[in-house]
Short mmCIF file of C-alpha atoms in Angstrom, two decimals:
data_model
loop_
_atom_site.label_atom_id
_atom_site.label_comp_id
_atom_site.label_asym_id
_atom_site.label_seq_id
_atom_site.Cartn_x
_atom_site.Cartn_y
_atom_site.Cartn_z
CA UNK A 1 -63.67 131.67 155.66
CA UNK A 2 -62.35 128.02 155.92
CA UNK A 3 -61.05 128.72 159.55
CA UNK A 4 -64.23 130.40 160.82
CA UNK A 5 -66.28 127.56 159.13
CA UNK A 6 -64.37 124.62 160.21
CA UNK A 7 -66.67 123.78 163.10
CA UNK A 8 -69.72 124.20 160.83
CA UNK A 9 -67.76 121.94 158.15
CA UNK A 10 -67.61 119.08 160.59
CA UNK A 11 -71.31 119.60 161.66
CA UNK A 12 -72.17 119.30 157.97
CA UNK A 13 -70.26 115.97 157.69
CA UNK A 14 -71.88 114.36 160.59
CA UNK A 15 -75.47 115.57 158.96
CA UNK A 16 -74.70 114.32 155.65
CA UNK A 17 -71.33 112.16 155.37
CA UNK A 18 -71.96 110.99 151.75
CA UNK A 19 -72.20 114.50 150.20
CA UNK A 20 -69.61 116.21 152.41
CA UNK A 21 -67.28 113.27 152.69
CA UNK A 22 -64.51 115.04 154.64
CA UNK A 23 -64.08 116.32 158.34
CA UNK A 24 -61.99 119.21 157.41
CA UNK A 25 -61.80 121.78 154.52
CA UNK A 26 -58.99 121.72 151.77
CA UNK A 27 -55.84 123.64 152.96
CA UNK A 28 -54.52 126.57 151.24
CA UNK A 29 -51.72 124.73 149.93
CA UNK A 30 -54.06 122.19 147.95
CA UNK A 31 -56.29 125.00 146.82
CA UNK A 32 -53.38 126.80 145.37
CA UNK A 33 -52.01 123.75 143.46
CA UNK A 34 -55.72 122.66 142.31
CA UNK A 35 -56.72 126.20 140.96
CA UNK A 36 -53.13 126.71 138.96
CA UNK A 37 -54.57 126.10 135.50
CA UNK A 38 -56.84 129.01 135.48
CA UNK A 39 -55.32 131.63 133.24
CA UNK A 40 -53.73 134.90 134.70
CA UNK A 41 -54.86 136.90 131.74
CA UNK A 42 -58.20 137.20 129.64
CA UNK A 43 -61.69 136.58 130.79
CA UNK A 44 -62.06 133.00 131.60
CA UNK A 45 -65.19 131.29 132.64
CA UNK A 46 -64.62 129.04 135.96
CA UNK A 47 -66.97 126.60 137.10
CA UNK A 48 -66.57 125.31 140.65
CA UNK A 49 -68.08 122.09 141.66
CA UNK A 50 -68.81 121.25 145.56
CA UNK A 51 -66.91 124.42 146.96
CA UNK A 52 -68.10 123.47 150.55
CA UNK A 53 -66.86 126.38 152.89
CA UNK A 54 -64.90 127.92 150.33
CA UNK A 55 -61.09 126.73 150.23
CA UNK A 56 -60.95 126.56 146.49
CA UNK A 57 -63.40 129.64 145.93
CA UNK A 58 -60.72 131.96 147.56
CA UNK A 59 -57.92 130.53 145.61
CA UNK A 60 -60.24 130.73 142.17
CA UNK A 61 -60.96 134.50 143.20
CA UNK A 62 -57.33 135.36 143.97
CA UNK A 63 -56.36 134.11 140.46
CA UNK A 64 -59.20 135.66 138.67
CA UNK A 65 -58.61 139.02 140.16
CA UNK A 66 -61.84 140.38 139.07
CA UNK A 67 -61.76 139.19 135.54
CA UNK A 68 -64.05 136.56 133.95
CA UNK A 69 -66.92 134.81 135.53
CA UNK A 70 -67.01 132.42 138.47
CA UNK A 71 -69.84 130.05 138.90
CA UNK A 72 -70.07 127.67 141.96
CA UNK A 73 -72.48 124.91 142.28
CA UNK A 74 -73.09 123.54 145.74
CA UNK A 75 -75.39 120.78 146.78
CA UNK A 76 -75.65 121.73 150.48
CA UNK A 77 -77.89 124.40 151.01
CA UNK A 78 -76.22 125.82 154.19
CA UNK A 79 -72.62 126.02 152.61
CA UNK A 80 -74.18 127.64 149.53
CA UNK A 81 -75.97 130.31 151.66
CA UNK A 82 -72.78 130.97 153.34
CA UNK A 83 -70.91 131.17 150.26
CA UNK A 84 -73.11 133.50 148.53
CA UNK A 85 -72.99 135.91 151.61
CA UNK A 86 -69.15 135.81 151.94
CA UNK A 87 -68.66 136.14 148.13
CA UNK A 88 -71.14 138.24 146.51
CA UNK A 89 -69.00 138.34 143.30
CA UNK A 90 -69.34 134.61 142.92
CA UNK A 91 -72.55 133.29 141.06
CA UNK A 92 -73.68 130.42 143.62
CA UNK A 93 -76.16 127.95 142.68
CA UNK A 94 -77.78 125.52 144.83
CA UNK A 95 -78.13 122.13 142.98
CA UNK A 96 -76.65 119.03 141.71
CA UNK A 97 -73.25 118.89 139.79
CA UNK A 98 -74.90 116.50 137.35
CA UNK A 99 -77.26 119.34 136.19
CA UNK A 100 -74.47 121.67 135.49
CA UNK A 101 -75.19 122.33 131.98
CA UNK A 102 -78.77 123.55 132.75
CA UNK A 103 -77.28 125.59 135.75
CA UNK A 104 -74.76 127.27 133.38
CA UNK A 105 -77.33 128.00 130.90
CA UNK A 106 -79.65 129.50 133.39
CA UNK A 107 -76.83 131.95 134.37
CA UNK A 108 -75.94 132.93 130.92
CA UNK A 109 -73.16 130.42 130.13
CA UNK A 110 -72.68 127.56 127.95
CA UNK A 111 -69.23 126.18 128.48
CA UNK A 112 -66.32 126.71 131.14
CA UNK A 113 -62.61 127.21 130.24
CA UNK A 114 -61.79 125.64 133.57
CA UNK A 115 -63.72 123.20 135.88
CA UNK A 116 -62.56 122.74 139.46
CA UNK A 117 -63.96 120.10 141.34
CA UNK A 118 -64.04 119.39 145.08
CA UNK A 119 -66.44 116.61 144.91
CA UNK A 120 -66.05 113.43 147.19
CA UNK A 121 -65.47 110.97 144.30
CA UNK A 122 -64.81 107.91 146.61
CA UNK A 123 -68.32 108.42 148.14
CA UNK A 124 -70.17 108.27 144.88
CA UNK A 125 -71.56 105.15 143.09
CA UNK A 126 -70.29 104.10 139.83
CA UNK A 127 -73.16 105.45 138.19
CA UNK A 128 -73.15 108.86 139.94
CA UNK A 129 -69.54 108.99 139.20
CA UNK A 130 -70.02 108.44 135.46
CA UNK A 131 -72.76 110.80 135.18
CA UNK A 132 -70.85 113.52 137.06
CA UNK A 133 -67.81 113.05 134.75
CA UNK A 134 -70.15 113.14 131.53
CA UNK A 135 -71.59 116.30 132.65
CA UNK A 136 -68.03 117.67 133.25
CA UNK A 137 -67.05 116.77 129.82
CA UNK A 138 -70.31 118.34 128.29
CA UNK A 139 -69.55 121.38 130.22
CA UNK A 140 -66.12 122.15 129.15
CA UNK A 141 -64.59 123.90 126.26
CA UNK A 142 -62.43 121.75 123.87
CA UNK A 143 -59.25 123.54 124.95
CA UNK A 144 -60.47 123.68 128.72
CA UNK A 145 -59.00 121.91 131.83
CA UNK A 146 -60.62 119.91 134.35
CA UNK A 147 -58.92 119.79 137.78
CA UNK A 148 -59.64 117.23 140.79
CA UNK A 149 -58.28 115.69 143.71
CA UNK A 150 -57.65 112.46 145.62
CA UNK A 151 -56.58 111.48 148.95
CA UNK A 152 -53.09 109.66 148.80
CA UNK A 153 -53.92 107.40 151.35
CA UNK A 154 -57.03 105.68 149.44
CA UNK A 155 -55.57 105.89 145.97
CA UNK A 156 -55.80 102.02 145.54
CA UNK A 157 -59.37 101.33 146.69
CA UNK A 158 -61.60 100.39 144.00
CA UNK A 159 -63.76 103.93 143.86
CA UNK A 160 -60.28 105.75 143.26
CA UNK A 161 -58.96 103.41 140.85
CA UNK A 162 -62.42 103.56 138.78
CA UNK A 163 -62.11 107.40 138.94
CA UNK A 164 -58.68 107.05 137.39
CA UNK A 165 -59.87 104.85 134.49
CA UNK A 166 -62.77 107.04 134.06
CA UNK A 167 -60.91 110.18 133.76
CA UNK A 168 -58.66 108.46 131.00
CA UNK A 169 -61.74 107.31 129.16
CA UNK A 170 -62.95 110.85 128.97
CA UNK A 171 -59.55 112.93 128.52
CA UNK A 172 -56.78 112.26 126.21
CA UNK A 173 -54.53 113.74 128.83
CA UNK A 174 -54.76 112.81 132.46
CA UNK A 175 -51.64 113.95 134.68
CA UNK A 176 -51.91 112.73 138.30
CA UNK A 177 -49.41 114.99 139.95
CA UNK A 178 -48.37 117.18 142.83
CA UNK A 179 -48.83 115.46 146.05
CA UNK A 180 -49.67 118.07 148.36
CA UNK A 181 -48.54 116.96 152.08
CA UNK A 182 -49.75 120.12 153.73
CA UNK A 183 -53.32 119.02 153.61
CA UNK A 184 -55.53 116.72 156.09
CA UNK A 185 -55.11 114.03 154.69
CA UNK A 186 -52.47 114.48 151.93
CA UNK A 187 -53.69 114.65 148.84
CA UNK A 188 -52.59 114.60 145.19
CA UNK A 189 -54.24 116.49 141.87
CA UNK A 190 -55.37 115.21 138.58
CA UNK A 191 -55.17 117.64 135.65
CA UNK A 192 -57.08 116.59 132.82
CA UNK A 193 -57.00 118.26 129.23
CA UNK A 194 -58.55 117.54 125.74
CA UNK A 195 -61.96 116.06 126.69
CA UNK A 196 -62.91 113.21 124.19
CA UNK A 197 -65.96 113.80 122.13
CA UNK A 198 -67.31 109.83 122.49
CA UNK A 199 -69.10 108.15 125.36
CA UNK A 200 -67.23 105.57 127.07
CA UNK A 201 -68.81 102.19 127.60
CA UNK A 202 -70.22 101.58 131.16
CA UNK A 203 -67.59 99.72 133.13
CA UNK A 204 -68.05 96.99 135.61
CA UNK A 205 -66.88 98.10 139.35
CA UNK A 206 -63.12 97.74 139.98
CA UNK A 207 -61.99 95.08 142.21
CA UNK A 208 -59.03 95.77 144.29
CA UNK A 209 -56.12 93.38 143.74
CA UNK A 210 -54.64 92.26 147.01
CA UNK A 211 -50.87 92.64 147.37
CA UNK A 212 -49.38 91.25 150.50
CA UNK A 213 -48.03 93.68 152.73
CA UNK A 214 -48.90 96.66 150.45
CA UNK A 215 -50.99 98.56 152.90
CA UNK A 216 -48.54 98.55 155.75
CA UNK A 217 -45.54 99.36 153.60
CA UNK A 218 -47.59 102.28 152.01
CA UNK A 219 -48.68 103.60 155.12
CA UNK A 220 -45.26 103.35 156.80
CA UNK A 221 -44.12 105.51 153.47
CA UNK A 222 -46.56 107.92 153.96
CA UNK A 223 -45.71 108.38 157.67
CA UNK A 224 -42.02 108.74 156.86
CA UNK A 225 -42.53 111.36 154.35
CA UNK A 226 -44.99 113.40 156.25
CA UNK A 227 -42.70 113.14 159.34
CA UNK A 228 -39.83 114.66 157.18
CA UNK A 229 -42.24 117.31 156.08
CA UNK A 230 -43.00 118.24 159.33
CA UNK A 231 -39.33 118.58 160.37
CA UNK A 232 -38.86 121.07 158.12
CA UNK A 233 -40.65 123.54 160.29
CA UNK A 234 -44.24 125.06 160.53
CA UNK A 235 -46.84 125.18 157.92
CA UNK A 236 -45.13 127.72 155.55
CA UNK A 237 -42.01 125.33 155.15
CA UNK A 238 -44.67 122.39 154.64
CA UNK A 239 -46.22 124.49 151.76
CA UNK A 240 -42.77 124.80 150.32
CA UNK A 241 -42.02 121.20 150.44
CA UNK A 242 -45.38 120.32 148.76
CA UNK A 243 -44.69 122.70 145.81
CA UNK A 244 -41.64 120.79 145.24
CA UNK A 245 -42.61 117.42 145.37
CA UNK A 246 -44.65 117.15 142.33
CA UNK A 247 -44.69 113.30 141.14
CA UNK A 248 -46.42 111.45 138.37
CA UNK A 249 -48.55 108.60 139.81
CA UNK A 250 -49.13 105.41 138.02
#
């Protein structure tokens, strides 16, 4: 679906850049890594936030293999309609992810075992980011897992730094790991476990700390690593490289 809908993805970005917030769908490599916490046995409930054109949807369905329940919440009506047509086995709801508890209840579910997010966190205001993460914690089982991703090139920006802190405020375990170079742009993944029961205090917006030469140094490093990955060959070899390159980011 993602290849066929790539022009549509760009069109929706131009129509609503703050809700789509990306010019291309996530890669299969990123989708496989983000959905890896879905158990291969049992009947889990998986909640997908911001599925877009279905990059993560395909990977979730592959891991579920007909088991469990897959509910996807998409705010873009055109994306939601296309998903419902392409994936009749998925319950697709058009709505705001902040209302996920009400949407889950309306579909006979109260909590999710795994919540997977494709939401554009960097495009959200602090209040919107907080309310979304509060909803995620409310909708997750105590043993559940929340996964989301961020772009490596923007990890030092205030919204990205605030997201990291907000995740740590709400989960006892937050592992930023697995840089996926076979994605445009390269991204890394947050694996979040053991949701905290208390509500964190609202924080002031994070102010970036300027570091002389850091931007240039970092950008050069990203370019060198991406060029090295490219020299390994075409996309299949780059996927292998991304699987081997799992690193904790601090």
